[in-house]
N, CA, C and O atoms as a DFTB+ gen file, in Angstrom:
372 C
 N C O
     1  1       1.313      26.290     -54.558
     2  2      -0.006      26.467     -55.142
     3  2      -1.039      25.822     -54.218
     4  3      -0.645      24.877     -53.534
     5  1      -1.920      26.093     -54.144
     6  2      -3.205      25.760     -52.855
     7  2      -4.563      25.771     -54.428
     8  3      -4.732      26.192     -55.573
     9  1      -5.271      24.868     -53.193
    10  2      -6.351      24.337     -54.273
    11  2      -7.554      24.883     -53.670
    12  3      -7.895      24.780     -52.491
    13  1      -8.449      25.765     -55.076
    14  2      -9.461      25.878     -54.297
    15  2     -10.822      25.369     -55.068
    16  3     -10.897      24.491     -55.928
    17  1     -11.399      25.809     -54.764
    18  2     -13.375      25.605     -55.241
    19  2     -13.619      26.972     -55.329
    20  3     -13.237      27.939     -54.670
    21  1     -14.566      26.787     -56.592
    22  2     -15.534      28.085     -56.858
    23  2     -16.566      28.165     -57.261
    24  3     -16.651      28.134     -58.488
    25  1     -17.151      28.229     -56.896
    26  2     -19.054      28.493     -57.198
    27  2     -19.424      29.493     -57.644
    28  3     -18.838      30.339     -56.969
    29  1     -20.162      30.103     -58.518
    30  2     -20.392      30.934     -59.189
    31  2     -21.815      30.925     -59.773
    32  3     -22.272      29.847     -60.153
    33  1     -22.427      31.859     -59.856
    34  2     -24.253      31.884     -60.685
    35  2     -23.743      33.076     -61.794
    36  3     -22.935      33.993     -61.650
    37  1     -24.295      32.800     -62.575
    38  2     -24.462      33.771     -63.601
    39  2     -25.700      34.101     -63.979
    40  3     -26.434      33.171     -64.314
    41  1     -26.042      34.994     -64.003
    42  2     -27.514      35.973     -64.707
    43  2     -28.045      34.583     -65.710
    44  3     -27.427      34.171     -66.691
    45  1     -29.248      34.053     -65.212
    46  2     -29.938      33.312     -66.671
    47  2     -30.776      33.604     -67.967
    48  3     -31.369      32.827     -68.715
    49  1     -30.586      35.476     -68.009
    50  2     -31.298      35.870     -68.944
    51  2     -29.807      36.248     -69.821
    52  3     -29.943      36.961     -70.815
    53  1     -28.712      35.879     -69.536
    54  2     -27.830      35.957     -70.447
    55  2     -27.701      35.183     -71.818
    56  3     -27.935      34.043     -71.418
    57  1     -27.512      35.082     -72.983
    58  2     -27.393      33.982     -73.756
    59  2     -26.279      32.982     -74.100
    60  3     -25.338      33.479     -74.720
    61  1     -26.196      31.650     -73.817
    62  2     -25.574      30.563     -74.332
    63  2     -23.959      31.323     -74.804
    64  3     -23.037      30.671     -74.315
    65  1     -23.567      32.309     -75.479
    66  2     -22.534      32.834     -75.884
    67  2     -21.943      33.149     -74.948
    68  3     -20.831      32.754     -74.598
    69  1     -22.783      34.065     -74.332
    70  2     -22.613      35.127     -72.725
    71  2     -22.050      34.337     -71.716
    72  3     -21.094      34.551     -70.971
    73  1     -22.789      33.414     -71.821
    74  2     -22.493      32.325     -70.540
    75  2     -21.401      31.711     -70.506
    76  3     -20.811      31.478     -69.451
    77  1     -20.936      31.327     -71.790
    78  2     -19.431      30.923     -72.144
    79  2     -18.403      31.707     -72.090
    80  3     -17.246      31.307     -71.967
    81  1     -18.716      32.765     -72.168
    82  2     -17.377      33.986     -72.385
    83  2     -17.226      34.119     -70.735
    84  3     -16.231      33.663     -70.170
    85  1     -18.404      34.850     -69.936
    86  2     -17.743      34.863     -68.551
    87  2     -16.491      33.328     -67.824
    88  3     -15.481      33.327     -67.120
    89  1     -17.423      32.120     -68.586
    90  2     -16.613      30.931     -67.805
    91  2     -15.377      31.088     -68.407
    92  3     -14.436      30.701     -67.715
    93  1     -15.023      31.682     -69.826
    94  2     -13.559      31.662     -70.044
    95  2     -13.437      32.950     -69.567
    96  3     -12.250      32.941     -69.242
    97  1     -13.824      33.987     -69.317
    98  2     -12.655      34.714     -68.687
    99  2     -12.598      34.672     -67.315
   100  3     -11.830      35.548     -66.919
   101  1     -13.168      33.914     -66.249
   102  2     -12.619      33.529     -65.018
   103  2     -11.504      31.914     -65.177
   104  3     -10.737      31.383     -64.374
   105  1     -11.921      31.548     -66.644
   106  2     -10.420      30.541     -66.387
   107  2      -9.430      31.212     -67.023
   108  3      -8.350      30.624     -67.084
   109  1      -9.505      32.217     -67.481
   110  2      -8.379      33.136     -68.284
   111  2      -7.330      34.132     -67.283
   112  3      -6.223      34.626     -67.497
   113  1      -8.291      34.161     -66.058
   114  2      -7.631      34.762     -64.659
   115  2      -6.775      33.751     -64.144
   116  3      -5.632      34.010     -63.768
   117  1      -7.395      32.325     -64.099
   118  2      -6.358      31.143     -63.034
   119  2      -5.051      30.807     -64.055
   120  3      -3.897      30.660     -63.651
   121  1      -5.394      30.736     -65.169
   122  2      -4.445      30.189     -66.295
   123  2      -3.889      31.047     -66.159
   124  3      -2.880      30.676     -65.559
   125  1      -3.816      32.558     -66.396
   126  2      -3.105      34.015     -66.423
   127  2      -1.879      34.299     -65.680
   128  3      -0.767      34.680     -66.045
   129  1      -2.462      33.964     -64.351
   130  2      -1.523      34.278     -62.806
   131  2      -0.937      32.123     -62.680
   132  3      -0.618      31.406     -61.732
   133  1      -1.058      31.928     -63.937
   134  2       0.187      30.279     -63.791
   135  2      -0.728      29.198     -62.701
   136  3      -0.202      28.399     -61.927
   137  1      -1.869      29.366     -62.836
   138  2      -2.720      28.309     -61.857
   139  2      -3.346      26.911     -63.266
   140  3      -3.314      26.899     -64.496
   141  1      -3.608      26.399     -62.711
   142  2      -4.566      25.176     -63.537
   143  2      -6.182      24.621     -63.156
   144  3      -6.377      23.846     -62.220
   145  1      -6.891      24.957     -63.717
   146  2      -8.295      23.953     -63.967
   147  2      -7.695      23.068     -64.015
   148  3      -6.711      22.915     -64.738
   149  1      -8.333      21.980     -62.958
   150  2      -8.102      20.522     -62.399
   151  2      -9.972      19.936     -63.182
   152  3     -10.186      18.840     -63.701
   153  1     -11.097      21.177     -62.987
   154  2     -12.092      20.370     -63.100
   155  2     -13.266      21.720     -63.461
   156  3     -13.086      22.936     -63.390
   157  1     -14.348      21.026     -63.816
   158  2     -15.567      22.299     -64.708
   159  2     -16.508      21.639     -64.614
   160  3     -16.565      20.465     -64.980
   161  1     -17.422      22.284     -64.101
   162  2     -18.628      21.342     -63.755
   163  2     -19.746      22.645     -63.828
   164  3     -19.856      23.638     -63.108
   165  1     -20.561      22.164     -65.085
   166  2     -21.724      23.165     -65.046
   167  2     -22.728      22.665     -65.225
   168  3     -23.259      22.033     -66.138
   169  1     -23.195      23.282     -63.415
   170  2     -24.593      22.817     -63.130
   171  2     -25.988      22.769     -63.838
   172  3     -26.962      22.023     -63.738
   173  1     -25.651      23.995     -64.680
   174  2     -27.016      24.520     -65.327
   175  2     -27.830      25.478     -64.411
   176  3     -27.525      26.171     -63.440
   177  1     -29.227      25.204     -65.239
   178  2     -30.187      26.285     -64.562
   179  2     -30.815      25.681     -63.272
   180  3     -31.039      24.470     -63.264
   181  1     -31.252      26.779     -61.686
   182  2     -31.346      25.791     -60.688
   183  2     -32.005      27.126     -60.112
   184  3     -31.549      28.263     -60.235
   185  1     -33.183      26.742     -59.454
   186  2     -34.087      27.901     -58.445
   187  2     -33.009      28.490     -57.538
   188  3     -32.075      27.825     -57.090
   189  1     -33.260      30.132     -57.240
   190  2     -33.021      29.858     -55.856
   191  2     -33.491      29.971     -54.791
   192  3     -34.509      30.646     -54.641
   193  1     -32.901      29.365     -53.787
   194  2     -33.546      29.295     -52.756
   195  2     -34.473      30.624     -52.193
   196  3     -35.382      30.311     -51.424
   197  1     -34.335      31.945     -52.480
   198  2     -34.566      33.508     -52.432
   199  2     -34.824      34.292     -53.489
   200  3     -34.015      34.161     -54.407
   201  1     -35.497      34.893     -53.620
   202  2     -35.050      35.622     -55.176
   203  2     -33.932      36.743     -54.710
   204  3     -33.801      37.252     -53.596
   205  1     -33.139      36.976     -55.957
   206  2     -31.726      37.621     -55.836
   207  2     -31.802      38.853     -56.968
   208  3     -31.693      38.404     -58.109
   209  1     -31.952      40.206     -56.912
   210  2     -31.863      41.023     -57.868
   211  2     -33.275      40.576     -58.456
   212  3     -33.152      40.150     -59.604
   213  1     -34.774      40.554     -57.909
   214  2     -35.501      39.779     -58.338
   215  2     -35.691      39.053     -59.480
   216  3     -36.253      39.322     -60.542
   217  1     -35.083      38.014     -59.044
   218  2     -34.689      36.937     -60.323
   219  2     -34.937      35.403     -59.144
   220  3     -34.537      35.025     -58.043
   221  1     -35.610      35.054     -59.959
   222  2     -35.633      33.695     -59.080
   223  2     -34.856      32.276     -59.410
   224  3     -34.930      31.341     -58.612
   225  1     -34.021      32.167     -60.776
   226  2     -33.162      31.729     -61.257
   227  2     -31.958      31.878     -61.939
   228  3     -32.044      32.703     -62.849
   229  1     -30.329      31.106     -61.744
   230  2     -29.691      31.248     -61.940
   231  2     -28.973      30.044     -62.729
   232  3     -29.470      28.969     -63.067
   233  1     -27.498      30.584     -62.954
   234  2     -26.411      29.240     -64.118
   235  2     -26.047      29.073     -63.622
   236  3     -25.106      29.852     -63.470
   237  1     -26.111      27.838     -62.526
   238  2     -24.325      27.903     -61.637
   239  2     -23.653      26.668     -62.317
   240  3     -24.083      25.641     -62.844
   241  1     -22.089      27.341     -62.023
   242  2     -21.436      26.433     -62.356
   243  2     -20.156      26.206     -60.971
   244  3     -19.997      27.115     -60.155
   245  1     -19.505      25.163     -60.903
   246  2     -18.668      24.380     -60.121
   247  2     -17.425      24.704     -60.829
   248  3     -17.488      24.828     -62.052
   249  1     -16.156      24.878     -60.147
   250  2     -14.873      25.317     -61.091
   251  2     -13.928      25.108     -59.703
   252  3     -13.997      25.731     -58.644
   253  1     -13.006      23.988     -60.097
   254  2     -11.718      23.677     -58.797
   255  2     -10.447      23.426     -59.524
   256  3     -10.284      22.587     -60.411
   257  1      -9.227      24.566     -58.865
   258  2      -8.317      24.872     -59.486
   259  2      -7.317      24.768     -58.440
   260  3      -7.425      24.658     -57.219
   261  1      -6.341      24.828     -59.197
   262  2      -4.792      25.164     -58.375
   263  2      -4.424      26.563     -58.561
   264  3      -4.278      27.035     -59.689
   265  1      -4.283      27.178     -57.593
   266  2      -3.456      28.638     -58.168
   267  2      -2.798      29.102     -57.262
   268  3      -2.795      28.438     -56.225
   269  1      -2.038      30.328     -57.283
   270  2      -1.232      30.901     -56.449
   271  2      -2.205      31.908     -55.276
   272  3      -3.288      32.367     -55.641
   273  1      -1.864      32.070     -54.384
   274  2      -2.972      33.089     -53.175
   275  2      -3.510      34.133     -53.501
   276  3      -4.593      34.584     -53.127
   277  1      -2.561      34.667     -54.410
   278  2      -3.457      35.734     -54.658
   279  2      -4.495      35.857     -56.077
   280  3      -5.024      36.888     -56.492
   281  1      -4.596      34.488     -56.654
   282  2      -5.802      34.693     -57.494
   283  2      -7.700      34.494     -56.611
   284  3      -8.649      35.052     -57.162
   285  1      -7.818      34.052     -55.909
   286  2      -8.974      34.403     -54.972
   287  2      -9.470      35.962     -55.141
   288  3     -10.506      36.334     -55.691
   289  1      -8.395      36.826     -54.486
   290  2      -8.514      37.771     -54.505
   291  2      -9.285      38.505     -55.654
   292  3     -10.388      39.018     -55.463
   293  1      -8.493      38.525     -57.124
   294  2      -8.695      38.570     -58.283
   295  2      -9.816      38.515     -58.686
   296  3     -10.471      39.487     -59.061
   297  1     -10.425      36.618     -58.646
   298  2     -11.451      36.479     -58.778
   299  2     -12.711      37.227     -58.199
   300  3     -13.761      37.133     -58.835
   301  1     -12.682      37.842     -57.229
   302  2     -13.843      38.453     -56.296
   303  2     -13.916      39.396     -56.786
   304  3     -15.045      39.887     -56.799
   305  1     -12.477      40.401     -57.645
   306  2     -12.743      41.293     -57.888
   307  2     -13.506      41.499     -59.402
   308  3     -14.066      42.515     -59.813
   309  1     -13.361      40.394     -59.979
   310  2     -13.412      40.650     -61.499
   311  2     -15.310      39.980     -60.832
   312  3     -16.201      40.061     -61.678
   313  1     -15.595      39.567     -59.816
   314  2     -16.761      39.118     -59.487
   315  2     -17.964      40.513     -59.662
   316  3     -19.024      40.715     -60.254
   317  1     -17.247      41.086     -58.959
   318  2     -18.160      42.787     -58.742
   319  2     -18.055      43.285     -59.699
   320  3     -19.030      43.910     -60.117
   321  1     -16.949      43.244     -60.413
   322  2     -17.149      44.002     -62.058
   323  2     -18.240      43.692     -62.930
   324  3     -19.045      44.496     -63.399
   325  1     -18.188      42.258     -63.132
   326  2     -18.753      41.696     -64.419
   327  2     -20.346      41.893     -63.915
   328  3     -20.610      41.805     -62.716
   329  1     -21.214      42.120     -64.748
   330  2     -22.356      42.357     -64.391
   331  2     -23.134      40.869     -64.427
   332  3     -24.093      40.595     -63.707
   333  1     -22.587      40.048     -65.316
   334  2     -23.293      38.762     -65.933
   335  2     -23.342      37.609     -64.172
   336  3     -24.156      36.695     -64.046
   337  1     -22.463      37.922     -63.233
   338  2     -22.165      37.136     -62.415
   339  2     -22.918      37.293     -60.927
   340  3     -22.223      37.750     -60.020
   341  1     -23.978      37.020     -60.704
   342  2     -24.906      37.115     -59.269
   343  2     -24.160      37.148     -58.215
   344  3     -24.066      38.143     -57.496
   345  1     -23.387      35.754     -57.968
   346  2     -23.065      35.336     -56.356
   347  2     -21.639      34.684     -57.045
   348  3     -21.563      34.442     -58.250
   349  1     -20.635      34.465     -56.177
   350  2     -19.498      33.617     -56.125
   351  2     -18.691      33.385     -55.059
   352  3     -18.072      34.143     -54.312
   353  1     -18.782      32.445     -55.105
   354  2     -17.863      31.974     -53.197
   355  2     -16.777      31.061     -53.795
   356  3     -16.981      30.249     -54.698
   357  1     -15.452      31.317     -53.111
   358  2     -14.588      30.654     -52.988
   359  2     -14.142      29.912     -52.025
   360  3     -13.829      30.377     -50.930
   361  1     -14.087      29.026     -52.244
   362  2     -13.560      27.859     -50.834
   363  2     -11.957      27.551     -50.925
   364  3     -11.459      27.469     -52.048
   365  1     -11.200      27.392     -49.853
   366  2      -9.551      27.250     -50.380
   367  2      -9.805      25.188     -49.788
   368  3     -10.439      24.850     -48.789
   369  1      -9.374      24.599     -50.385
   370  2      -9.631      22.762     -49.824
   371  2      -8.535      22.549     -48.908
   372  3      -8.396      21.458     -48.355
């Protein structure tokens, strides 16, 4: 298992519910494929540096896990699906 980091923004015109359901179903992917949340860290609301989809603010949140190689993958993909989710970068530590 390899450890990574994930950063993630979510749409801030989503609501409080919204915002919770995407964070469980990207930990519902690491838990899924036998990985573990080590840690959850949500930043909140934060400018960005650009506007993005002209939106000049986003939710980010911080999320570092253990999982097997090919959940990265996964994640990026369920990234482009979900509409609620702006930007997400994965880092492997």
């Amino acid at each position: 298992m390899n450890k990574y980091e994930l950063l993630y923004i979510i749409d801030n015109d989503v609501t409080e519910e919204g915002k919770q359901a995407v964070i469980d179903r990207i930990e519902a992917v690491v838990t899924g494929a036998g990985g573990e949340i080590v840690s959850l860290d949500k930043w909140g609301t934060r400018k960005f540096a650009y506007p993005i989809n002209f939106k000049n603010e986003g939710y980010y949140v911080l999320t570092t896990f253990n999982a097997p190689a090919s959940v990265p993958a996964e994640i990026t993909r369920l990234g482009r699906i979900v509409d609620e989710i702006v930007r997400l970068m994965i880092v492997r530590k």
